[in-house]
C-alpha positions as a Markdown table, in Angstrom:
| # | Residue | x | y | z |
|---|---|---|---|---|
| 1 | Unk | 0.0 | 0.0 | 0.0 |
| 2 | Unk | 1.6 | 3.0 | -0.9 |
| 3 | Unk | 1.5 | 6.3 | 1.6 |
| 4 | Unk | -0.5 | 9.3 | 0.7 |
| 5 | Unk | 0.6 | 12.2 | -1.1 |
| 6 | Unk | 1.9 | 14.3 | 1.5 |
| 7 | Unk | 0.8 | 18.2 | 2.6 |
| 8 | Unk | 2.0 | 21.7 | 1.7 |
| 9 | Unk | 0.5 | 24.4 | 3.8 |
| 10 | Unk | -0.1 | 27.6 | 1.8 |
| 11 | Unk | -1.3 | 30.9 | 3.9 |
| 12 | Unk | -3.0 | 33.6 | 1.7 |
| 13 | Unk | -3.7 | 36.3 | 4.0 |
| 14 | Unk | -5.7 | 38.4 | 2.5 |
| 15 | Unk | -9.4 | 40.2 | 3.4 |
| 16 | Unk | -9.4 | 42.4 | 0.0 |
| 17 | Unk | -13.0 | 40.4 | -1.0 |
| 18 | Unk | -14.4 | 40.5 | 2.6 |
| 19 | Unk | -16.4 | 42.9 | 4.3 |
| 20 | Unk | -14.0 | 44.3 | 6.3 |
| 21 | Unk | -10.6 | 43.7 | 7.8 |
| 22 | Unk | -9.3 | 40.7 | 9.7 |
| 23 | Unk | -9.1 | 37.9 | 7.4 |
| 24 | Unk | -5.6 | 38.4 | 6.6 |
| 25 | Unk | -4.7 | 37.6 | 10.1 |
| 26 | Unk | -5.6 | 34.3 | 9.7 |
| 27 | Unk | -2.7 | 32.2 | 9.0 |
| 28 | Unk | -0.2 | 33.7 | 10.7 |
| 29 | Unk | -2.6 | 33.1 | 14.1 |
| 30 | Unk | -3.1 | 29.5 | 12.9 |
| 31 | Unk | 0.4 | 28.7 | 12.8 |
| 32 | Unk | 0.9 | 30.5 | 16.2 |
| 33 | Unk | -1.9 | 28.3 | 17.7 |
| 34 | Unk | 1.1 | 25.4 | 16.9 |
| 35 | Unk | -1.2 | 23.8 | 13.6 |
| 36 | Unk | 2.5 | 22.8 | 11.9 |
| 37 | Unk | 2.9 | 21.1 | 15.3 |
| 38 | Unk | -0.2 | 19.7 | 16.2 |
| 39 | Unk | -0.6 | 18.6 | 12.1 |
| 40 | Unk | 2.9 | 17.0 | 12.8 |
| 41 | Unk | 2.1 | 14.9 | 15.8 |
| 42 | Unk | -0.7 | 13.9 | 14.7 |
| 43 | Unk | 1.0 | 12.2 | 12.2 |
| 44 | Unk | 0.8 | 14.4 | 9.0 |
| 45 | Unk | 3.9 | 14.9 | 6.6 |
| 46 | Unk | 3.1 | 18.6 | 5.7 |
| 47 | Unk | 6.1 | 20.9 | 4.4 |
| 48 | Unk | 5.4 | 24.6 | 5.3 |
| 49 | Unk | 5.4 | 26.8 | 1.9 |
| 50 | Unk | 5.1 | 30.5 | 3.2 |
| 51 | Unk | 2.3 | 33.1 | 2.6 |
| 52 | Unk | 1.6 | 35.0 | -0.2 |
| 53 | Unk | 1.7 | 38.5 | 0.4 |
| 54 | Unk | -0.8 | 40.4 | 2.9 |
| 55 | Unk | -3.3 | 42.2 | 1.0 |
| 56 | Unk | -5.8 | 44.0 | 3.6 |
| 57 | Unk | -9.0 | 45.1 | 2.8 |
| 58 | Unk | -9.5 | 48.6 | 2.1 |
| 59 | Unk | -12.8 | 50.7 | 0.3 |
| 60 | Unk | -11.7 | 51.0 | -3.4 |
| 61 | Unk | -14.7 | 50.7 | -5.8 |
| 62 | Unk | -15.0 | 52.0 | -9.5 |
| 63 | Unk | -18.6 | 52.8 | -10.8 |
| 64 | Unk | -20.6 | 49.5 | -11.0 |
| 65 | Unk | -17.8 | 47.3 | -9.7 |
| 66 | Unk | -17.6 | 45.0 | -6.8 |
| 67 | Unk | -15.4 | 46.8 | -4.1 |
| 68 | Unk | -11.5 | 46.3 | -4.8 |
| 69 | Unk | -12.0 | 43.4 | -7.6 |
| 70 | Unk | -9.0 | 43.8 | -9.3 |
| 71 | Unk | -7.1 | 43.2 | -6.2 |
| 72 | Unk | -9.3 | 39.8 | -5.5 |
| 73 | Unk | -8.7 | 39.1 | -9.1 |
| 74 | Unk | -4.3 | 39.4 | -8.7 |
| 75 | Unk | -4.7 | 37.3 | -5.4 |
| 76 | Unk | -6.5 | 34.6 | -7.3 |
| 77 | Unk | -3.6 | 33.9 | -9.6 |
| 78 | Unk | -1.2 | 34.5 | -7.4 |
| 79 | Unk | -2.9 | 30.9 | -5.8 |
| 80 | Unk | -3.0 | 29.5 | -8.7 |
| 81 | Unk | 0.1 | 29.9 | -9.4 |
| 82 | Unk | 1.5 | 28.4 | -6.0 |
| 83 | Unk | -1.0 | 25.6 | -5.9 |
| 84 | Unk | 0.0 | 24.6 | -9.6 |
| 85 | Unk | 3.6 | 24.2 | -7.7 |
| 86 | Unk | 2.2 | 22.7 | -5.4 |
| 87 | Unk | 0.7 | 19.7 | -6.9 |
| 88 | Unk | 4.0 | 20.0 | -9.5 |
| 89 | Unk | 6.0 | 18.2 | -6.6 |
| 90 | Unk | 3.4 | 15.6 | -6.0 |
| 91 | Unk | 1.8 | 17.2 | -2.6 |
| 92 | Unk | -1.3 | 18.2 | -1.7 |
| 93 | Unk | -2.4 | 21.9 | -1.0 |
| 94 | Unk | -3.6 | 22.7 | 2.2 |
| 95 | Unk | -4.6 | 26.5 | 1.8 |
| 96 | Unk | -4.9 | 28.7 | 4.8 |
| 97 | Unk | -7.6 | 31.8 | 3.7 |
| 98 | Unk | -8.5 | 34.6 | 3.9 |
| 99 | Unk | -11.7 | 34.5 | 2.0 |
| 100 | Unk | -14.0 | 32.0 | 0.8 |
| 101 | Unk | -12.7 | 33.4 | -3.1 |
| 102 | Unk | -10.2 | 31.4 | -2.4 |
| 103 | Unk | -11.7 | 28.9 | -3.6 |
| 104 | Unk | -11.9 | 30.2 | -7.4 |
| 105 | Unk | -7.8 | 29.9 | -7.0 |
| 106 | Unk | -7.4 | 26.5 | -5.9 |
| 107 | Unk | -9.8 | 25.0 | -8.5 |
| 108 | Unk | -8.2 | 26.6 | -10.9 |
| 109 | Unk | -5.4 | 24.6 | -10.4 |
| 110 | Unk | -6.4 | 21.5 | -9.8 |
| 111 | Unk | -8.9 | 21.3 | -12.4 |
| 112 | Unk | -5.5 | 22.4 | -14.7 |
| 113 | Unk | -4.3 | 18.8 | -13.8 |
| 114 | Unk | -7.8 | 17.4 | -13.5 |
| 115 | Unk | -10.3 | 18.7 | -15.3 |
| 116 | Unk | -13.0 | 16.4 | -13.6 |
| 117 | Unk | -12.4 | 17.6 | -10.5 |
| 118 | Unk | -15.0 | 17.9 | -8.2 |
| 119 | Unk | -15.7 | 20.5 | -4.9 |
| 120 | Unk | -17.1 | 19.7 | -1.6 |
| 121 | Unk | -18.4 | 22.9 | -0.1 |
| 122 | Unk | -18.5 | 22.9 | 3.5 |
| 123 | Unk | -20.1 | 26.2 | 4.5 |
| 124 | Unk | -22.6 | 28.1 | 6.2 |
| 125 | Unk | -24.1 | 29.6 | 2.8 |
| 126 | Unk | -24.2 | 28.8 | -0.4 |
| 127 | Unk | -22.1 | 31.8 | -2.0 |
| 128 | Unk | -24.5 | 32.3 | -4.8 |
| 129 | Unk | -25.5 | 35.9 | -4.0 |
| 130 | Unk | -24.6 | 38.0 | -7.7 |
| 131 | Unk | -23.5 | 41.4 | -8.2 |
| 132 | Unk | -26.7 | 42.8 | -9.8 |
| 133 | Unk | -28.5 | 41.4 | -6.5 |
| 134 | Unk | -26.4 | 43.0 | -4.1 |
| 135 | Unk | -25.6 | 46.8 | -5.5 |
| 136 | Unk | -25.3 | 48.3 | -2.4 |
| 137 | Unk | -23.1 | 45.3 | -0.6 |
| 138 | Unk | -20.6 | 44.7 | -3.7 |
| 139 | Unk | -18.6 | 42.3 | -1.5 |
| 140 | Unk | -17.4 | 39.3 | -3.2 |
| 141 | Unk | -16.8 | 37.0 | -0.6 |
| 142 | Unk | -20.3 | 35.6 | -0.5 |
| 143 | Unk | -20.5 | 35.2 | -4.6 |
| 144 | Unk | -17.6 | 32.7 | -4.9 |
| 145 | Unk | -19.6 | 29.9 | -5.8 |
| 146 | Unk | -21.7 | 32.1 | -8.3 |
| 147 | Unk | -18.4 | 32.9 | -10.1 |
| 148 | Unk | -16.8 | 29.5 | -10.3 |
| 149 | Unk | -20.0 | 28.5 | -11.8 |
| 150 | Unk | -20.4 | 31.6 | -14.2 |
| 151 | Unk | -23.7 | 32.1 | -13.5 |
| 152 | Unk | -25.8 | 34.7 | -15.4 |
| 153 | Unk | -25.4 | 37.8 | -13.6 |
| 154 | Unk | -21.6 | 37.4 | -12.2 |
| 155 | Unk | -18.6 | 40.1 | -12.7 |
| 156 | Unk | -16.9 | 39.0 | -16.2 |
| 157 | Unk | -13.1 | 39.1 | -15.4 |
| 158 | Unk | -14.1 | 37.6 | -11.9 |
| 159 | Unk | -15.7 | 34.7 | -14.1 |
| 160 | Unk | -13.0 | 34.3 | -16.4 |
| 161 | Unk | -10.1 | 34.5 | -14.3 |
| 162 | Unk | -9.3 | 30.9 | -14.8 |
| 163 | Unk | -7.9 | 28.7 | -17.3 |
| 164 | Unk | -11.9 | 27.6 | -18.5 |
| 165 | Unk | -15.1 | 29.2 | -18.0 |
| 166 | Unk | -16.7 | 27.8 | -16.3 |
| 167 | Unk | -14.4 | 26.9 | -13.5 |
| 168 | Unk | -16.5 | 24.5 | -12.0 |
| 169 | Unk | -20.2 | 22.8 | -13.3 |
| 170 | Unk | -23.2 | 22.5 | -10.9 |
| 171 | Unk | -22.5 | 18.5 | -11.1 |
| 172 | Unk | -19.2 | 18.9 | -10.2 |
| 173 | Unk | -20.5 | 20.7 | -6.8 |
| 174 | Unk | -21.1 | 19.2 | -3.3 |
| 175 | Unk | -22.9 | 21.8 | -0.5 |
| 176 | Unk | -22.2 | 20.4 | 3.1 |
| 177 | Unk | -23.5 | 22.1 | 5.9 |
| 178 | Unk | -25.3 | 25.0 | 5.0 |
| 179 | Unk | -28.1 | 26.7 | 6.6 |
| 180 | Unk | -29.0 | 29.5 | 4.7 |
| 181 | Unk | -32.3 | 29.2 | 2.3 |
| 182 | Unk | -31.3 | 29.6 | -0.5 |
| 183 | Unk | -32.2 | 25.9 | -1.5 |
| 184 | Unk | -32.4 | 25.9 | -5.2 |
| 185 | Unk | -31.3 | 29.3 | -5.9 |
| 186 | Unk | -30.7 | 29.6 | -9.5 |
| 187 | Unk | -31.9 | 26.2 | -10.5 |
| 188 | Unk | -28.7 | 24.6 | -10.1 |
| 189 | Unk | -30.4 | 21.5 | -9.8 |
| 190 | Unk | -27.5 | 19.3 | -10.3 |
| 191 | Unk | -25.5 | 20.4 | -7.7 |
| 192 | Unk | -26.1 | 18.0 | -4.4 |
| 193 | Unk | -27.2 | 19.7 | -1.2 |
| 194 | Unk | -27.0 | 18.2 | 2.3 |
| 195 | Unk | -28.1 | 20.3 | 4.7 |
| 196 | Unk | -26.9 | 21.6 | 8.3 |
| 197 | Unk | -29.6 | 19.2 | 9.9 |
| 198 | Unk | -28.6 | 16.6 | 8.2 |
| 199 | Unk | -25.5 | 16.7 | 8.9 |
| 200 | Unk | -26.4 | 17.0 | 12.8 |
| 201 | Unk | -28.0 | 13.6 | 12.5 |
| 202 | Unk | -25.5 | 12.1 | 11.0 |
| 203 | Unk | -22.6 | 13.1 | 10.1 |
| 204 | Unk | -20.9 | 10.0 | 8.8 |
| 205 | Unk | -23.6 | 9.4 | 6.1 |
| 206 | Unk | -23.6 | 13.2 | 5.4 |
| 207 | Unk | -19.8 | 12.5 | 4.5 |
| 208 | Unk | -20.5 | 9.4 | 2.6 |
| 209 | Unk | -23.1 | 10.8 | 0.4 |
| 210 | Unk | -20.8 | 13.4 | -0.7 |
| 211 | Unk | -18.6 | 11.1 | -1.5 |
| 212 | Unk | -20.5 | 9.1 | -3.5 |
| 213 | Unk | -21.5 | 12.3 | -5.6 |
| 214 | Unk | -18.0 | 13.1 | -6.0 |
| 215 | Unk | -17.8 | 9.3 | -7.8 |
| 216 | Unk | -14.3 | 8.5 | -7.3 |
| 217 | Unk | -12.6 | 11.5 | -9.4 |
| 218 | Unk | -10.0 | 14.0 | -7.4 |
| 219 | Unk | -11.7 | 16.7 | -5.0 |
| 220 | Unk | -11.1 | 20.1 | -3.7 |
| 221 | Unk | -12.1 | 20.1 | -0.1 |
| 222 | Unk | -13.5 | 23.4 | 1.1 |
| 223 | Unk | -14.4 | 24.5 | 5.0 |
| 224 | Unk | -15.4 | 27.5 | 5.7 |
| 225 | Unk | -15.7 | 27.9 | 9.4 |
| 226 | Unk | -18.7 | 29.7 | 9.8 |
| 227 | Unk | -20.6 | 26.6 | 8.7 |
| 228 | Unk | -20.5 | 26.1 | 12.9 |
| 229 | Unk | -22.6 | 28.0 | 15.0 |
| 230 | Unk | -20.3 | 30.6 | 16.6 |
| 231 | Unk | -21.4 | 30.2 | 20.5 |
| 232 | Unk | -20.0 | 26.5 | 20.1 |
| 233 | Unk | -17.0 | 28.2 | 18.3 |
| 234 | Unk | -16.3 | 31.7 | 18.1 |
| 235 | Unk | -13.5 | 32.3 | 15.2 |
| 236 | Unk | -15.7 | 33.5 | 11.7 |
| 237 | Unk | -16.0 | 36.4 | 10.1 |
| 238 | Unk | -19.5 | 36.4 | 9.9 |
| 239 | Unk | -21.1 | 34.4 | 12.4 |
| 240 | Unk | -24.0 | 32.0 | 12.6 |
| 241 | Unk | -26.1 | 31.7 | 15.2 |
| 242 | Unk | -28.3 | 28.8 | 16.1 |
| 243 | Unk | -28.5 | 26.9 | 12.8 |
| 244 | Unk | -24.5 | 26.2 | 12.4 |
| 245 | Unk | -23.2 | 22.6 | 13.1 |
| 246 | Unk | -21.2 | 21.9 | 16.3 |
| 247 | Unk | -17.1 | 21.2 | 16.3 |
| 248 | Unk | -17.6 | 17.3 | 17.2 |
| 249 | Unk | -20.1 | 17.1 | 14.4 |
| 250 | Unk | -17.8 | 18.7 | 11.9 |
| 251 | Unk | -14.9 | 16.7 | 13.0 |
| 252 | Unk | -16.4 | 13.5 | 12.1 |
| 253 | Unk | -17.8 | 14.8 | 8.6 |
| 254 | Unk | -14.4 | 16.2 | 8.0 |
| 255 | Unk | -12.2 | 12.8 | 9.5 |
| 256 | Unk | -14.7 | 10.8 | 6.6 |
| 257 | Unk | -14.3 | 13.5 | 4.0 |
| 258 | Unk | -10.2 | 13.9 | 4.2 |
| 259 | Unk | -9.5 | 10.1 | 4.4 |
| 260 | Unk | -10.5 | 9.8 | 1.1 |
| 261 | Unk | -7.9 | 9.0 | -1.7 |
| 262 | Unk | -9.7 | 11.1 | -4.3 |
| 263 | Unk | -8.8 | 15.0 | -1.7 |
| 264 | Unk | -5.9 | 17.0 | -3.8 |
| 265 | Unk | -6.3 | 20.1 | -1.7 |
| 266 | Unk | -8.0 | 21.5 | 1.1 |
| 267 | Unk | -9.0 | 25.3 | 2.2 |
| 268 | Unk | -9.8 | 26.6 | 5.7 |
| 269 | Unk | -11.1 | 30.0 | 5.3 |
| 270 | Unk | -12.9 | 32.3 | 7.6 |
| 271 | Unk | -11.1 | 32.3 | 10.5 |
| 272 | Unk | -10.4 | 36.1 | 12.0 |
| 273 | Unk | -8.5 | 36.6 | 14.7 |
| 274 | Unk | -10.2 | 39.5 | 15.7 |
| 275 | Unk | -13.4 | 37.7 | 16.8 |
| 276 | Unk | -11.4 | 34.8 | 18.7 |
| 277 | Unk | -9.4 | 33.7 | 21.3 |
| 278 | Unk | -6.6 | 31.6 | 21.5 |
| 279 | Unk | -9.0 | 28.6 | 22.5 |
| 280 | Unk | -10.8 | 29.6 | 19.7 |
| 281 | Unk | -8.0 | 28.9 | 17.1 |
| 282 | Unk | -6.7 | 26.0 | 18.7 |
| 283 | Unk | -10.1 | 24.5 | 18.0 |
| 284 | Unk | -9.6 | 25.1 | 14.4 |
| 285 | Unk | -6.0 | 23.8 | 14.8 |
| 286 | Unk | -7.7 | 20.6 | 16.0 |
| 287 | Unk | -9.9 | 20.1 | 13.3 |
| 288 | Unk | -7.5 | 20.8 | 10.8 |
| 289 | Unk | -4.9 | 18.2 | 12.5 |
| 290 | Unk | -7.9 | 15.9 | 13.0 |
| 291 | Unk | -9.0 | 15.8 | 10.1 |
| 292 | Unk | -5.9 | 14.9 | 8.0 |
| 293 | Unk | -4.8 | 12.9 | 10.9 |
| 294 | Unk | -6.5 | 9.8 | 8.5 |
């Protein structure tokens, strides 16, 4: 039996798509909560690749432009770009955000290498909101999803700033974990949903099922930590109240999900230092070593 690929860990600290600053924080406070350590002795073989460079958000919109997208835009090759070295040397990405736009980044490169690949989307929305909804919030980090899918509606060079357009198709696409409801926003009837409270019963099937819509092919991994509710949890940017999972919950769903031979890379994103504690981030740090514990 051969051993798994191993890990890079990749920080991009950057909050230029969120709503305000905070983000970029991130994965410097990760790695000072000890995650290369606790990653280590938990049995991981994960090589420390560096940061890209801090970009912090700041209020700089043209006329009928998401605010600061050509920053967001620059940030997203710049991830490409690493990842695409990443997987070069035969390892897997584990990306540190920032910003759930992350994601249109590290798809990018893996579906370079594999164009089938599909995304799991663990999150507490859906990130399907479009510019034209949304003129007076023109924040990007909640249309992510909308752009990798190029929906009708989304910010041209946002949509195109990949190798393909789309990025990603609605088959290709895995929601675990949200509770917003937005349930079949834009028709994107091919895209599987499990829900939060599904999840809450059952975590393991939640995990298998997603699996089984993945079918086998390579997999980008995504967790955004405000899919937990924040009084179990207090590290997101945006908290959820209430209808979020809880840390043991995720920590099974994520233990099933990881262990899988098909995950290429992984993003935590989310996490702002501002709104937690040091116990706060080493719960993160623990589900992050947890999960690719295997």
């Amino acid at each position: 039996m051969t051993s798994p690929d191993p890990w890079a860990l990749l920080g991009v600290p950057s909050s230029a798509a969120a709503h305000s600053r905070g983000l970029e924080k991130a994965p410097a406070a990760l790695r000072a909560a000890g995650l290369l350590d606790a990653l280590r002795a938990a049995g991981v073989d994960v090589r420390d690749d560096g940061d890209l460079p801090v970009v912090t958000w700041r209020a700089h919109r043209g006329p009928g432009e998401p605010n600061d997208v050509d920053r967001v835009i620059d940030g997203l090759r710049g991830v490409r770009r690493r990842v695409e070295q990443v997987l070069a040397r035969g390892e897997r990405a584990l990306v540190l955000g920032g910003e759930c736009t992350v994601a249109l980044g590290v798809v990018d490169a893996v579906a370079e290498r594999y164009p089938d690949v599909a995304l799991v989307y663990v999150d507490g929305g859906q990130d399907l909101q479009l510019p034209p909804d949304h003129p007076d919030e023109p924040i990007l980090d909640s249309m992510g999803v909308a752009h990798l899918l190029d929906l009708p509606g989304t910010w041209g060079p946002l949509a195109a700033v990949g190798h393909r357009r789309p990025l990603l198709t609605a088959d290709r696409l895995v929601y675990l974990g949200y509770s917003d409801d937005e349930e079949d926003v834009h028709g994107l009837v091919n895209a599987v949903r499990i829900p939060a409270a599904q999840v809450l019963a059952d975590p393991d099937d939640a995990a298998r099922r997603a699996l089984a819509a993945v079918g086998g092919t390579p997999f980008v991994l995504h967790l955004d930590v405000d899919v937990l509710d924040f009084l179990t949890l207090p590290v997101a940017d945006v908290p959820t109240y209430g209808r979020g999972l809880v840390p043991a919950t995720l920590d099974r769903a994520l233990r099933a999900l990881a262990a899988d031979p098909g995950l290429v890379a992984m993003t935590c994103v989310e996490v702002n230092p501002d709104h937690a504690d040091e116990a706060g981030l080493r719960g993160v740090v623990r589900l992050l070593a947890g999960a690719l514990a295997g």
